[in-house]
Tab-separated table of C-alpha atoms in Angstrom:
chain	number	residue	atom	x	y	z
A	1	MET	CA	3.935	-21.907	8.757
A	2	ALA	CA	0.774	-24.002	8.720
A	3	ASN	CA	-1.398	-21.091	9.799
A	4	ARG	CA	-0.386	-18.912	6.845
A	5	ARG	CA	-1.961	-19.092	3.430
A	6	ASP	CA	-0.059	-19.757	0.258
A	7	PRO	CA	1.509	-16.365	-0.649
A	8	ILE	CA	0.453	-16.526	-4.304
A	9	THR	CA	-3.164	-17.297	-3.394
A	10	GLU	CA	-3.097	-14.487	-0.834
A	11	ALA	CA	-1.663	-12.098	-3.409
A	12	MET	CA	-4.320	-12.984	-5.979
A	13	ASP	CA	-7.075	-12.421	-3.415
A	14	ARG	CA	-5.646	-8.998	-2.561
A	15	TRP	CA	-5.382	-8.142	-6.247
A	16	ALA	CA	-9.009	-9.155	-6.856
A	17	ARG	CA	-10.106	-6.718	-4.148
A	18	SER	CA	-7.870	-3.984	-5.540
A	19	TRP	CA	-9.117	-4.614	-9.080
A	20	SER	CA	-12.724	-4.237	-7.976
A	21	GLU	CA	-11.844	-0.904	-6.352
A	22	ILE	CA	-10.090	0.265	-9.544
A	23	VAL	CA	-13.105	-0.554	-11.700
A	24	THR	CA	-15.448	1.210	-9.287
A	25	GLU	CA	-13.303	4.335	-9.164
A	26	LEU	CA	-13.029	4.570	-12.957
A	27	ARG	CA	-16.752	4.074	-13.477
A	28	GLU	CA	-17.708	6.603	-10.783
A	29	THR	CA	-15.262	9.146	-12.175
A	30	ARG	CA	-16.749	8.743	-15.656
A	31	LEU	CA	-20.244	9.297	-14.312
A	32	MET	CA	-19.144	12.280	-12.235
A	33	LEU	CA	-17.658	13.867	-15.368
A	34	GLY	CA	-20.834	13.224	-17.325
A	35	LEU	CA	-19.064	11.118	-19.960
A	36	THR	CA	-20.588	8.195	-21.831
A	37	GLN	CA	-18.933	4.821	-22.277
A	38	ALA	CA	-18.693	5.591	-25.987
A	39	GLN	CA	-16.750	8.791	-25.329
A	40	VAL	CA	-14.270	7.004	-23.067
A	41	ALA	CA	-13.942	4.149	-25.570
A	42	LYS	CA	-13.126	6.551	-28.407
A	43	ALA	CA	-10.501	8.333	-26.283
A	44	ILE	CA	-8.629	5.138	-25.405
A	45	GLY	CA	-9.062	3.307	-28.714
A	46	VAL	CA	-11.470	0.484	-27.786
A	47	THR	CA	-15.147	-0.231	-28.399
A	48	ARG	CA	-17.996	0.961	-26.188
A	49	ASP	CA	-18.836	-2.682	-25.537
A	50	GLN	CA	-15.337	-3.243	-24.146
A	51	VAL	CA	-15.728	-0.354	-21.720
A	52	GLY	CA	-19.136	-1.714	-20.707
A	53	ARG	CA	-17.759	-5.189	-20.018
A	54	PHE	CA	-14.933	-3.634	-18.020
A	55	GLU	CA	-17.312	-1.608	-15.851
A	56	ARG	CA	-19.495	-4.678	-15.265
A	57	ARG	CA	-16.368	-6.623	-14.236
A	58	GLU	CA	-16.931	-9.122	-17.042
A	59	THR	CA	-13.392	-8.591	-18.316
A	60	LYS	CA	-11.032	-10.809	-16.340
A	61	ARG	CA	-7.820	-9.751	-18.060
A	62	ILE	CA	-6.829	-6.295	-19.226
A	63	SER	CA	-3.397	-4.824	-19.906
A	64	ILE	CA	-1.876	-2.324	-17.521
A	65	ASP	CA	-1.249	0.142	-20.344
A	66	LEU	CA	-4.986	0.123	-21.180
A	67	VAL	CA	-5.874	0.834	-17.550
A	68	VAL	CA	-3.370	3.708	-17.551
A	69	ARG	CA	-4.920	5.151	-20.729
A	70	HIS	CA	-8.425	4.691	-19.299
A	71	ALA	CA	-7.437	6.553	-16.144
A	72	ALA	CA	-5.696	9.336	-18.088
A	73	ALA	CA	-8.795	9.876	-20.243
A	74	LEU	CA	-10.693	10.574	-17.012
A	75	GLY	CA	-8.051	12.914	-15.638
A	76	LEU	CA	-6.592	10.336	-13.252
A	77	LYS	CA	-2.956	9.341	-12.800
A	78	ALA	CA	-2.440	5.607	-12.347
A	79	SER	CA	0.220	4.333	-9.937
A	80	LEU	CA	1.399	0.790	-9.223
A	81	LYS	CA	3.614	0.029	-6.241
A	82	PHE	CA	5.053	-3.153	-4.794
A	83	TYR	CA	5.444	-3.875	-1.084
A	84	PRO	CA	7.639	-6.631	0.366
A	85	VAL	CA	5.800	-9.365	2.251
A	86	ALA	CA	6.607	-12.757	3.702
A	87	GLY	CA	6.494	-15.915	1.647
A	88	ALA	CA	8.884	-14.956	-1.124
A	89	ILE	CA	10.908	-17.753	-2.671
A	90	ARG	CA	14.278	-17.935	-0.932
A	91	ASP	CA	17.371	-18.544	-2.991
A	92	GLU	CA	19.507	-21.526	-2.052
A	93	ALA	CA	22.252	-19.308	-0.684
A	94	GLN	CA	19.962	-17.569	1.803
A	95	ALA	CA	18.501	-20.869	2.986
A	96	LYS	CA	22.052	-22.173	3.460
A	97	TYR	CA	23.139	-19.217	5.576
A	98	ILE	CA	19.995	-19.333	7.689
A	99	ALA	CA	20.635	-23.024	8.412
A	100	ARG	CA	24.285	-22.369	9.176
A	101	PHE	CA	23.474	-19.558	11.596
A	102	VAL	CA	20.754	-21.526	13.388
A	103	GLU	CA	22.969	-24.613	13.676
A	104	ARG	CA	25.686	-22.558	15.313
A	105	ILE	CA	23.641	-20.761	17.975
A	106	GLY	CA	20.291	-22.560	18.058
A	107	HIS	CA	20.852	-24.725	21.111
A	108	ALA	CA	20.820	-21.672	23.376
A	109	TRP	CA	17.673	-20.035	21.990
A	110	ARG	CA	14.062	-20.659	21.107
A	111	ILE	CA	14.083	-20.387	17.301
A	112	LEU	CA	11.259	-19.141	15.104
A	113	LEU	CA	11.876	-19.208	11.364
A	114	ASP	CA	10.019	-16.822	9.054
A	115	ALA	CA	8.413	-15.253	12.138
A	116	PRO	CA	5.329	-13.223	11.098
A	117	ILE	CA	4.928	-9.552	12.011
A	118	PRO	CA	1.972	-9.439	14.463
A	119	LEU	CA	0.092	-6.587	12.784
A	120	ALA	CA	-3.296	-7.012	11.133
A	121	GLY	CA	-2.931	-7.424	7.386
A	122	ASP	CA	0.889	-7.316	7.534
A	123	LEU	CA	2.450	-10.201	5.601
A	124	ARG	CA	6.089	-9.407	6.382
A	125	ALA	CA	8.179	-11.821	8.414
A	126	VAL	CA	11.570	-11.840	10.115
A	127	ASP	CA	13.986	-14.465	8.772
A	128	VAL	CA	14.852	-15.753	12.260
A	129	LEU	CA	13.531	-14.700	15.660
A	130	LEU	CA	15.582	-15.660	18.719
A	131	GLU	CA	13.968	-15.753	22.148
A	132	ASN	CA	15.594	-16.443	25.509
A	133	GLY	CA	13.960	-15.203	28.690
A	134	GLY	CA	13.029	-11.585	28.079
A	135	VAL	CA	15.425	-11.130	25.149
A	136	ARG	CA	14.049	-11.133	21.590
A	137	ILE	CA	16.468	-10.757	18.699
A	138	ALA	CA	15.402	-10.261	15.089
A	139	VAL	CA	17.815	-11.795	12.598
A	140	GLU	CA	17.834	-10.869	8.921
A	141	VAL	CA	20.015	-12.816	6.492
A	142	ILE	CA	21.407	-11.018	3.440
A	143	THR	CA	23.344	-12.874	0.777
A	144	ARG	CA	23.917	-9.917	-1.574
A	145	LEU	CA	24.438	-6.353	-0.385
A	146	ARG	CA	22.978	-3.939	-2.919
A	147	ASP	CA	21.773	-0.812	-1.111
A	148	LEU	CA	23.061	-1.440	2.406
A	149	GLN	CA	21.400	1.600	3.940
A	150	ALA	CA	17.988	0.625	2.524
A	151	GLN	CA	18.460	-3.024	3.523
A	152	ILE	CA	19.311	-2.031	7.099
A	153	ARG	CA	16.399	0.408	7.283
A	154	TYR	CA	13.985	-2.299	6.133
A	155	ALA	CA	15.390	-4.751	8.693
A	156	GLN	CA	15.059	-2.131	11.461
A	157	GLN	CA	11.416	-1.559	10.573
A	158	LYS	CA	10.723	-5.274	10.934
A	159	GLN	CA	12.646	-5.383	14.210
A	160	ARG	CA	10.485	-2.559	15.552
A	161	ASP	CA	7.207	-4.052	14.346
A	162	ILE	CA	7.891	-7.520	15.725
A	163	GLY	CA	8.908	-6.047	19.084
A	164	ALA	CA	12.500	-7.313	19.147
A	165	SER	CA	15.002	-5.644	21.455
A	166	ARG	CA	17.961	-6.350	19.204
A	167	LEU	CA	18.742	-6.683	15.486
A	168	ILE	CA	21.366	-8.997	14.045
A	169	ILE	CA	22.111	-8.825	10.334
A	170	VAL	CA	23.852	-11.908	8.975
A	171	VAL	CA	25.800	-11.220	5.783
A	172	ALA	CA	27.283	-13.828	3.454
A	173	GLY	CA	31.054	-13.541	3.488
A	174	SER	CA	31.631	-12.923	-0.205
A	175	HIS	CA	34.408	-10.587	-1.364
A	176	ALA	CA	31.895	-8.068	-2.747
A	177	ASN	CA	29.939	-8.029	0.529
A	178	ARG	CA	33.106	-7.506	2.581
A	179	VAL	CA	34.133	-4.565	0.388
A	180	ALA	CA	30.673	-3.016	0.816
A	181	LEU	CA	30.799	-3.475	4.606
A	182	ASP	CA	34.272	-1.938	4.885
A	183	ALA	CA	33.130	1.103	2.918
A	184	ALA	CA	30.062	1.547	5.161
A	185	ARG	CA	31.839	1.231	8.537
A	186	PRO	CA	32.295	4.961	9.241
A	187	THR	CA	28.734	5.917	8.298
A	188	VAL	CA	25.924	3.389	7.852
A	189	LEU	CA	27.371	0.869	10.306
A	190	ALA	CA	28.610	3.329	12.918
A	191	THR	CA	26.052	2.155	15.512
A	192	PHE	CA	26.485	-1.579	14.873
A	193	GLU	CA	28.787	-4.056	16.563
A	194	LEU	CA	30.957	-5.530	13.793
A	195	ASP	CA	33.019	-8.083	15.713
A	196	THR	CA	31.604	-11.332	14.319
A	197	ARG	CA	33.527	-13.560	16.706
A	198	ARG	CA	32.408	-11.683	19.829
A	199	VAL	CA	28.745	-11.495	18.758
A	200	LEU	CA	28.577	-15.171	17.778
A	201	GLY	CA	30.259	-16.091	21.067
A	202	ALA	CA	27.588	-14.236	23.034
A	203	LEU	CA	24.777	-15.806	21.014
A	204	GLU	CA	26.241	-19.287	21.464
A	205	ARG	CA	26.024	-18.721	25.240
A	206	GLY	CA	22.418	-17.561	24.958
A	207	ALA	CA	23.443	-14.020	25.887
A	208	ASP	CA	22.336	-10.665	24.489
A	209	PRO	CA	25.329	-9.244	22.566
A	210	GLY	CA	24.473	-5.808	23.965
A	211	ARG	CA	24.203	-3.967	20.654
A	212	ASP	CA	22.679	-4.382	17.249
A	213	ALA	CA	25.246	-6.178	15.121
A	214	VAL	CA	26.326	-7.202	11.671
A	215	ILE	CA	28.067	-10.553	11.460
A	216	VAL	CA	29.740	-12.150	8.469
A	217	LEU	CA	29.436	-15.881	7.868
A	218	ARG	CA	31.579	-17.826	5.464
């Protein structure tokens, strides 16, 4: 994806903006409470000079536990969350299954790999996007089923946000994955087509399989 920045550089830029906002919020909260830098420093076990350098953004590195203590001293609760985005390192197994799937059905479709979600500031991407006429199919490749319901929900969100009419989930055919799929058939997978042969046959012809589907590749 030549038009996309290196994900680590992008992440560091986002963190720099977030860090500046954190510093500003902590400083403004201190001032609002009428506390001095010395009072905050004493509460969190550092020197006044350290708090001053922090507020002036002269401190480039600071531990998360110190930020949490700093926030707590000001009556704030710190929270750190992680959000999945595109650009993560793929394991060899996932890359293999993506290649295998594309090789099998690619001649009948326009293929986009790591297709970006077209929303401002959204760095997620769909593993494979298939296009043929007016049909758009989002394909997510999963090598290890852990929380199947959560993995499907996340894939459905990406399908919705990229504007695909269909979702295909490709699952590696390991014994553990097959056991997990069998257990989920009556509940989580009740609305999915599970006939791998039929779905792959339709895709090989360039046809819409008619339903969202889960297929298993060996």
